[in-house]
Amino acid sequence: MLIWLVVFYLLISIGIGLIAATRVHNTKDFAVAGRHLPLPIVTATVFATWFGAEAVFGVSSTFVKEGLGGVVADPFGASLCLIIAGFFFTTFLYKLNIITLGDYYRMRYNRTAEVLTTICIVISYLGWVSAQVKALGLVFFVVTNGAISQNWGMVIGAAVVLTYTTFGGMLSVAILDFVQMIMIMVGLIFIGYIVTTMTGGVAPVIEHARQAGKLNFFPPADALKWISFLGAWMTMMLGSVPQQDVFQRVTSARSGKIAIWGSILGASIYFCFAFIPMFIAYSATLIDPALFKGLMENDSQMVLPTLVMSNHIPLLAQALFFGAVLSAIMSTASATLLAPAVSFSENIVRDFFPHMTDRTTLRVMRFSLFIFAMFVLAFALLSDASIFKMVENAYKITLVGAFIPLFAGAFWKRANTQGALFAIVGGIVSWLLIEIFIGETCPIPPQLIGFCISFIGMVTGSLLPHWIGKPTPHEDIHAVLHHRSAAETHHVAEHHHGS
């Protein structure tokens, strides 16, 4: 019965996505849902940005092992990222009528900066989407009691998400996000209620976690531990800002005001609901200590699904839980598959074929989405990293290579092309060298060093005599975007509204 309920839910999701696809007529519809989404759907799609595999399985298992200090990146850094991105994108980028972050880097700096940052953004999605695919495999494996292996579960899950995302793009993603957010809320609240009846309430679980030291958020008074703590927090909070899926979700809003409020509400709801899987997973260790102690040692990601599939939980609760889990994973996976495909097509392919019609560009986006999905599936099948680590590692490259040029271009009027290229290349090269030759033995997180080098590169490159690119030292961001975007905006609007 549970298997058929899950299959029915998957078919409904595909159906909704394909119906939404009938309203996709051009690349703007496909990439940013035509920019006409109301507040409830924007809130839902922003919430769905992070509420995926890592929030349900990764964060919960990490909390059980390491406590609040282990989940500083997510949900603490992730929710702050959504608020920061909402204000930034709405204040500086919403009115430009662009559909990718790469467009901003080209307008503010040059073509080289656009290509380099787009490559960083596309690569960062490899680990992020792979985490969602790996989680889909885990769900199918658990629901079928092992009849479908985790590997085949990944293949099936990737095929389902690819189907409705390829046809419907951001419009399908946004509508499904709204439906799936309702499923997530109902499912997790219900399963949380069932668990509290087994533990004697919420208070005993919180008290047990407090006594076990799981509620200690800040590290002890040790400089290196604080640096590692801040490094993990910054990776998610700042490294996730220059992300195409976040940009698409925020700028799909009908107005700038809706974009800001949607970001704040979506981030707040996400932060609150991220604690429910943590509570359920930790409750499992009290309900059956012997069983879950062994799981914690062998595969902590199985704690939550094992509890739900046990005899303690009724069928209805199981169906709601796995419906919620599938909702969370698919809503995240669909947008994060779409984002790199749109970025690659718009910021790399289009400049090689400048005379492509809008219809041809739409086909290129869909083909790129399919190819990226194949890479993601292969990475998920071959990697043995945990879901949480896949997500945490995904945003290191955008932290060191894309964040400083994005924010310096907006807030520092002397930032120029030379500084941006110094920042991008310096941040990425220094981070890679430390990761390759020093690795985990480095007392300071390599991405934090790369971030600092990127900052130094931006300042130094912008202040030195100009050898690379055209100097723009005396223009603030508003003037730059005004006069540089006039032709760009006209070109993008003409290109994306159809030929």
XYZ file of C-alpha atoms in Angstrom:
499
model
C 0.000 0.000 0.000
C 2.810 2.425 0.881
C 4.562 1.734 -2.416
C 1.399 2.422 -4.414
C 0.781 5.641 -2.503
C 4.293 6.810 -3.361
C 3.855 5.842 -7.026
C 0.527 7.703 -7.134
C 2.164 10.801 -5.674
C 4.963 10.693 -8.243
C 2.456 10.434 -11.098
C 0.477 13.386 -9.731
C 3.694 15.450 -9.549
C 4.605 14.646 -13.136
C 1.070 15.479 -14.245
C 1.087 18.890 -12.535
C 4.487 19.671 -14.013
C 3.398 18.730 -17.538
C 0.195 20.767 -17.289
C 2.257 23.792 -16.223
C 4.545 23.139 -19.204
C 1.718 24.040 -21.577
C 2.120 27.666 -20.442
C 5.845 27.803 -21.298
C 6.193 29.689 -24.579
C 9.691 31.226 -24.436
C 12.951 31.200 -22.518
C 11.764 33.790 -20.007
C 8.818 31.552 -19.076
C 11.206 28.608 -18.831
C 13.925 30.353 -16.802
C 12.054 32.744 -14.471
C 8.380 31.704 -14.860
C 7.599 34.827 -16.870
C 8.131 36.962 -13.751
C 4.517 36.910 -12.643
C 4.501 34.742 -9.500
C 2.408 35.932 -6.505
C 3.634 36.067 -2.896
C 2.396 32.594 -1.740
C 4.170 30.805 -4.598
C 7.350 32.890 -4.249
C 7.387 32.080 -0.509
C 6.920 28.388 -1.246
C 9.616 28.279 -3.911
C 12.123 30.162 -1.707
C 11.347 27.749 1.159
C 11.912 24.832 -1.205
C 15.352 26.177 -2.149
C 16.975 24.456 0.813
C 14.337 22.094 2.163
C 15.596 19.030 0.366
C 17.645 15.931 1.085
C 20.091 17.612 3.432
C 17.338 19.188 5.583
C 15.508 15.875 6.044
C 18.322 13.314 6.175
C 21.644 15.158 6.255
C 20.990 17.846 8.876
C 19.019 15.512 11.146
C 21.717 12.815 11.223
C 24.469 15.410 11.703
C 22.568 16.950 14.622
C 22.190 13.580 16.331
C 25.948 13.024 16.076
C 27.363 16.531 16.592
C 24.586 18.696 18.048
C 23.688 22.255 17.022
C 27.326 23.183 16.473
C 27.504 20.637 13.659
C 24.613 22.178 11.727
C 25.764 25.796 11.739
C 25.937 25.757 7.938
C 22.392 24.497 7.583
C 19.822 25.690 8.689
C 21.530 28.731 10.292
C 23.717 29.779 7.363
C 21.209 28.644 4.741
C 18.286 30.680 6.083
C 20.412 33.833 6.415
C 21.594 33.303 2.842
C 18.011 33.475 1.548
C 17.372 36.774 3.342
C 20.656 38.307 2.148
C 20.055 37.128 -1.412
C 16.479 38.411 -1.383
C 17.493 41.934 -0.415
C 20.494 42.005 -2.731
C 18.828 40.597 -5.830
C 15.745 42.753 -5.407
C 17.660 45.971 -4.670
C 20.254 45.721 -7.436
C 19.256 43.164 -10.032
C 15.482 42.813 -10.241
C 14.892 45.847 -12.487
C 17.565 44.842 -14.997
C 15.311 42.230 -16.607
C 18.146 39.673 -16.717
C 17.603 35.944 -16.300
C 20.994 34.766 -14.991
C 23.668 35.962 -12.582
C 26.163 35.602 -15.405
C 24.399 38.491 -17.166
C 25.223 40.691 -14.165
C 28.928 39.771 -14.222
C 29.090 40.594 -17.944
C 27.340 43.941 -17.503
C 29.378 44.973 -14.459
C 32.742 43.588 -15.631
C 33.273 41.747 -18.917
C 32.774 38.530 -20.867
C 35.698 36.755 -19.157
C 34.268 37.385 -15.688
C 30.892 36.151 -16.936
C 32.332 32.851 -18.207
C 34.539 32.179 -15.163
C 31.786 32.824 -12.612
C 29.246 30.857 -14.645
C 31.604 27.869 -14.682
C 31.961 28.171 -10.887
C 28.188 28.288 -10.463
C 27.565 25.319 -12.770
C 30.228 23.163 -11.067
C 28.829 23.953 -7.613
C 25.532 22.322 -8.558
C 27.150 18.961 -9.237
C 27.410 18.041 -5.556
C 24.181 19.792 -4.554
C 21.927 18.015 -7.078
C 23.772 14.731 -6.540
C 22.800 14.906 -2.867
C 19.123 15.133 -3.882
C 19.473 12.192 -6.266
C 21.233 10.131 -3.608
C 18.385 10.867 -1.195
C 15.784 9.806 -3.757
C 17.591 6.482 -4.043
C 17.519 6.151 -0.264
C 13.747 6.788 -0.160
C 12.958 4.193 -2.831
C 15.212 1.663 -1.083
C 13.476 2.159 2.281
C 9.905 2.314 0.980
C 10.308 -0.923 -1.018
C 12.148 -2.712 1.810
C 15.167 -3.138 -0.423
C 13.286 -4.409 -3.502
C 14.609 -1.368 -5.370
C 18.307 -0.826 -4.708
C 19.604 2.635 -3.841
C 21.302 2.863 -7.238
C 18.137 2.025 -9.176
C 16.229 4.364 -6.891
C 18.575 7.169 -7.943
C 17.932 6.395 -11.621
C 14.133 6.379 -11.164
C 14.136 9.535 -9.056
C 16.356 11.421 -11.499
C 14.100 10.372 -14.405
C 10.956 11.655 -12.662
C 12.455 15.049 -11.811
C 14.042 15.394 -15.237
C 10.713 14.737 -16.979
C 8.661 17.592 -15.558
C 11.589 20.025 -15.262
C 12.620 19.572 -18.905
C 9.158 20.436 -20.190
C 7.929 22.988 -17.641
C 11.078 24.746 -16.433
C 10.724 27.271 -13.610
C 6.949 27.497 -14.014
C 6.534 23.780 -13.257
C 9.048 24.068 -10.430
C 7.214 26.998 -8.815
C 3.737 25.449 -8.977
C 4.979 22.107 -7.677
C 6.898 23.875 -4.912
C 3.629 25.332 -3.629
C 1.904 21.921 -3.632
C 4.942 20.221 -2.157
C 5.384 22.774 0.630
C 1.889 21.923 1.856
C 2.779 18.215 1.795
C 6.005 18.883 3.678
C 4.295 20.863 6.432
C 1.424 18.416 6.917
C 3.641 15.335 6.756
C 6.355 16.518 9.138
C 3.943 18.014 11.685
C 1.917 14.796 11.745
C 4.921 12.499 12.125
C 6.318 14.828 14.789
C 3.040 14.546 16.688
C 3.162 10.729 16.495
C 6.723 10.747 17.832
C 5.855 13.030 20.775
C 3.223 10.530 21.917
C 6.000 7.936 22.099
C 8.506 10.112 23.975
C 6.081 11.662 26.466
C 6.131 15.067 24.788
C 8.601 17.569 23.394
C 10.155 18.623 26.715
C 11.749 15.238 27.596
C 13.485 15.100 24.208
C 14.828 18.653 24.517
C 15.999 18.018 28.090
C 17.780 14.821 27.065
C 19.489 16.667 24.195
C 20.524 19.468 26.549
C 22.059 17.064 29.051
C 23.892 15.291 26.229
C 25.395 18.609 25.121
C 23.591 18.579 21.774
C 22.195 22.090 22.230
C 25.620 23.760 22.540
C 25.802 25.987 19.470
C 29.064 27.911 19.847
C 32.431 26.123 20.027
C 34.720 26.322 23.077
C 37.193 29.193 23.495
C 39.698 27.901 20.949
C 40.811 30.081 18.025
C 41.099 27.260 15.471
C 37.710 25.796 16.389
C 36.111 29.210 16.029
C 37.739 29.673 12.621
C 36.387 26.281 11.477
C 32.976 27.195 12.882
C 32.900 30.510 11.004
C 34.235 28.841 7.863
C 31.343 26.357 7.810
C 28.824 29.131 8.493
C 30.203 31.442 5.786
C 30.401 28.689 3.180
C 26.656 28.217 3.196
C 25.598 31.760 4.130
C 27.740 33.620 1.571
C 28.790 30.915 -0.876
C 25.128 30.159 -1.615
C 24.254 33.767 -2.501
C 25.755 33.730 -6.038
C 23.558 30.785 -7.012
C 21.352 30.708 -10.083
C 18.492 28.754 -8.484
C 18.220 31.257 -5.618
C 18.324 34.108 -8.131
C 15.643 32.490 -10.317
C 13.304 31.851 -7.402
C 13.572 35.394 -6.045
C 13.386 37.211 -9.393
C 10.423 35.152 -10.617
C 8.236 37.341 -8.393
C 5.638 39.685 -9.848
C 7.239 42.720 -8.158
C 10.284 43.716 -6.118
C 8.194 43.992 -2.951
C 6.899 40.431 -3.392
C 10.463 39.243 -4.030
C 11.724 40.675 -0.716
C 8.784 39.469 1.398
C 8.851 36.076 -0.292
C 12.533 35.715 0.621
C 12.001 36.696 4.256
C 8.927 34.500 4.735
C 10.444 31.542 2.880
C 13.667 31.738 4.894
C 11.772 32.021 8.206
C 9.519 29.043 7.468
C 12.524 27.015 6.357
C 14.460 27.809 9.537
C 11.556 26.697 11.733
C 10.715 23.521 9.829
C 14.345 22.388 9.575
C 14.242 21.599 13.295
C 11.404 19.075 12.942
C 13.528 16.354 11.238
C 16.216 16.994 13.894
C 13.648 16.472 16.642
C 12.267 13.300 15.050
C 15.725 11.797 14.459
C 16.895 12.534 17.997
C 13.650 11.131 19.403
C 14.479 7.855 17.646
C 17.532 7.408 19.856
C 15.247 7.567 22.910
C 12.525 5.304 21.518
C 14.840 2.392 20.646
C 18.385 3.121 21.884
C 19.824 -0.302 20.994
C 18.687 -0.252 17.352
C 19.591 3.348 16.615
C 22.959 3.259 18.337
C 24.066 0.721 15.751
C 22.692 2.837 12.924
C 24.520 5.901 14.222
C 27.799 4.019 14.020
C 27.182 2.508 10.571
C 24.915 4.853 8.580
C 23.380 7.755 10.498
C 21.343 8.808 7.433
C 19.158 5.723 7.989
C 18.022 6.790 11.480
C 15.022 8.837 10.357
C 13.659 6.514 7.626
C 14.183 3.438 9.840
C 12.114 4.999 12.621
C 9.308 5.896 10.220
C 9.229 2.384 8.723
C 9.155 0.699 12.143
C 6.057 -0.837 13.719
C 5.787 2.211 15.985
C 4.475 4.379 13.110
C 1.038 3.831 11.460
C 0.685 3.487 7.672
C -0.946 6.895 7.225
C 1.940 8.604 8.999
C 4.432 6.660 6.873
C 2.663 7.705 3.678
C 2.550 11.348 4.738
C 6.198 11.315 5.789
C 7.549 9.817 2.586
C 5.222 12.030 0.561
C 6.720 15.002 2.400
C 10.250 13.719 1.878
C 9.713 13.168 -1.837
C 8.161 16.638 -2.046
C 11.153 18.221 -0.354
C 13.724 16.419 -2.465
C 11.990 16.828 -5.814
C 11.246 20.522 -5.302
C 14.917 21.164 -4.550
C 16.271 18.840 -7.240
C 14.122 20.291 -10.016
C 15.237 23.894 -9.526
C 18.867 22.937 -8.997
C 18.836 20.929 -12.215
C 17.285 23.849 -14.063
C 19.679 26.524 -12.783
C 22.988 25.291 -14.257
C 21.301 24.439 -17.565
C 19.940 27.981 -17.882
C 23.274 29.541 -16.857
C 25.300 27.403 -19.261
C 22.949 28.064 -22.176
C 22.560 31.792 -21.579
C 26.083 32.769 -20.531
C 28.322 30.368 -22.450
C 26.532 28.814 -25.443
C 24.548 31.894 -26.550
C 27.648 34.039 -27.150
C 29.073 31.419 -29.508
C 25.822 31.453 -31.482
C 24.550 35.039 -31.111
C 21.904 34.691 -33.811
C 20.001 31.837 -32.186
C 16.253 32.352 -32.103
C 14.373 32.198 -28.833
C 12.972 28.791 -29.749
C 16.447 27.419 -30.458
C 17.726 28.803 -27.144
C 14.875 27.053 -25.347
C 15.871 23.770 -26.985
C 19.494 24.311 -25.958
C 18.387 24.897 -22.348
C 16.392 21.670 -22.323
C 19.227 19.689 -23.916
C 21.737 21.165 -21.431
C 19.417 20.171 -18.592
C 19.383 16.567 -19.825
C 23.181 16.418 -20.173
C 23.744 17.929 -16.714
C 21.286 15.425 -15.223
C 23.370 12.581 -16.652
C 26.537 14.002 -15.063
C 24.743 14.421 -11.750
C 23.412 10.873 -11.789
C 26.872 9.462 -12.563
C 28.426 11.499 -9.728
C 25.735 10.361 -7.275
C 26.219 6.710 -8.233
C 30.012 6.852 -7.903
C 30.425 9.082 -4.829
C 30.453 7.662 -1.301
C 30.179 11.074 0.412
C 27.287 11.679 2.804
C 24.351 13.842 1.752
C 25.323 16.562 4.233
C 28.944 16.658 3.027
C 27.879 16.797 -0.615
C 25.796 19.872 0.105
C 28.344 21.519 2.393
C 31.140 21.090 -0.173
C 29.019 22.329 -3.086
C 29.299 26.013 -2.249
C 33.006 26.302 -1.572
C 33.808 27.166 -5.185
C 31.196 29.950 -5.374
C 32.366 31.342 -2.032
C 35.961 31.699 -3.266
C 35.245 32.556 -6.896
C 31.935 34.391 -7.264
C 30.825 36.083 -4.040
C 33.373 38.927 -3.765
C 32.939 40.138 -7.390
C 29.156 40.036 -6.949
C 29.027 42.143 -3.794
C 31.992 44.406 -4.508
C 30.436 45.283 -7.850
C 27.306 46.436 -6.056
C 28.689 48.183 -2.985
C 32.161 49.449 -3.945
C 32.234 52.037 -6.725
C 35.953 51.479 -7.419
C 35.548 47.757 -8.133
C 36.560 47.102 -11.732
C 37.195 44.324 -14.217
C 40.821 43.850 -13.252
C 39.909 43.517 -9.571
C 37.148 41.036 -10.404
C 39.495 38.811 -12.409
C 42.138 38.951 -9.665
C 39.460 37.987 -7.143
C 38.075 35.095 -9.193
C 41.391 33.563 -10.217
C 43.167 34.225 -6.911
C 40.356 32.792 -4.806
C 39.924 29.631 -6.862
C 43.639 28.880 -7.367
C 44.572 29.388 -3.696
C 41.641 27.257 -2.519
C 42.443 24.425 -4.932
C 46.157 24.395 -4.054
C 45.402 24.118 -0.339
C 42.751 21.422 -0.892
C 45.097 19.366 -3.081
C 48.409 19.686 -1.203
C 47.312 20.217 2.418
C 43.699 19.110 2.608
C 42.138 18.308 5.964
C 45.445 18.801 7.798
C 45.166 22.545 7.173
C 44.198 24.192 10.508
C 42.150 26.849 8.676
C 39.342 25.829 6.277
C 40.781 26.119 2.729
C 37.667 27.885 1.464
C 38.093 30.584 4.125
C 41.649 31.224 2.919
C 40.425 31.331 -0.680
C 37.712 33.810 0.343
C 40.308 36.116 1.940
C 42.591 35.867 -1.108
C 39.611 36.718 -3.322
C 38.910 39.807 -1.206
C 42.559 40.892 -1.361
C 42.581 40.284 -5.124
C 39.542 42.500 -5.621
C 40.988 45.372 -3.594
C 44.489 45.093 -5.052
C 43.371 44.662 -8.646
C 40.962 47.579 -8.450
C 43.511 49.972 -6.962
C 46.531 49.054 -9.111
C 47.172 50.603 -12.540
C 44.893 48.986 -15.106
C 46.454 46.230 -17.172
C 43.316 44.132 -17.682
C 39.883 45.319 -18.781
C 38.496 48.829 -18.951
C 38.889 50.936 -15.780
C 35.673 51.991 -14.014
C 37.013 53.461 -10.738
C 34.677 56.440 -10.332
C 31.305 54.928 -11.178
C 28.950 53.573 -8.572
C 26.862 50.475 -9.214
C 23.712 52.371 -10.110
C 25.439 54.395 -12.828
C 27.271 51.354 -14.145
C 24.150 49.255 -14.341
C 22.142 52.117 -15.804
C 24.312 52.908 -18.765
C 25.708 49.432 -19.359
C 22.381 47.692 -19.020
C 20.478 49.838 -21.511
C 21.701 47.870 -24.513
C 21.998 44.643 -22.528
C 18.458 44.832 -21.192
C 17.096 45.603 -24.636
C 19.016 42.648 -26.068
C 17.976 40.245 -23.307
C 14.335 41.356 -23.447
C 14.280 41.060 -27.238
C 15.997 37.686 -27.086
C 13.825 36.189 -24.361
C 10.431 37.472 -25.369
C 10.570 35.529 -28.600
C 11.841 36.229 -32.058
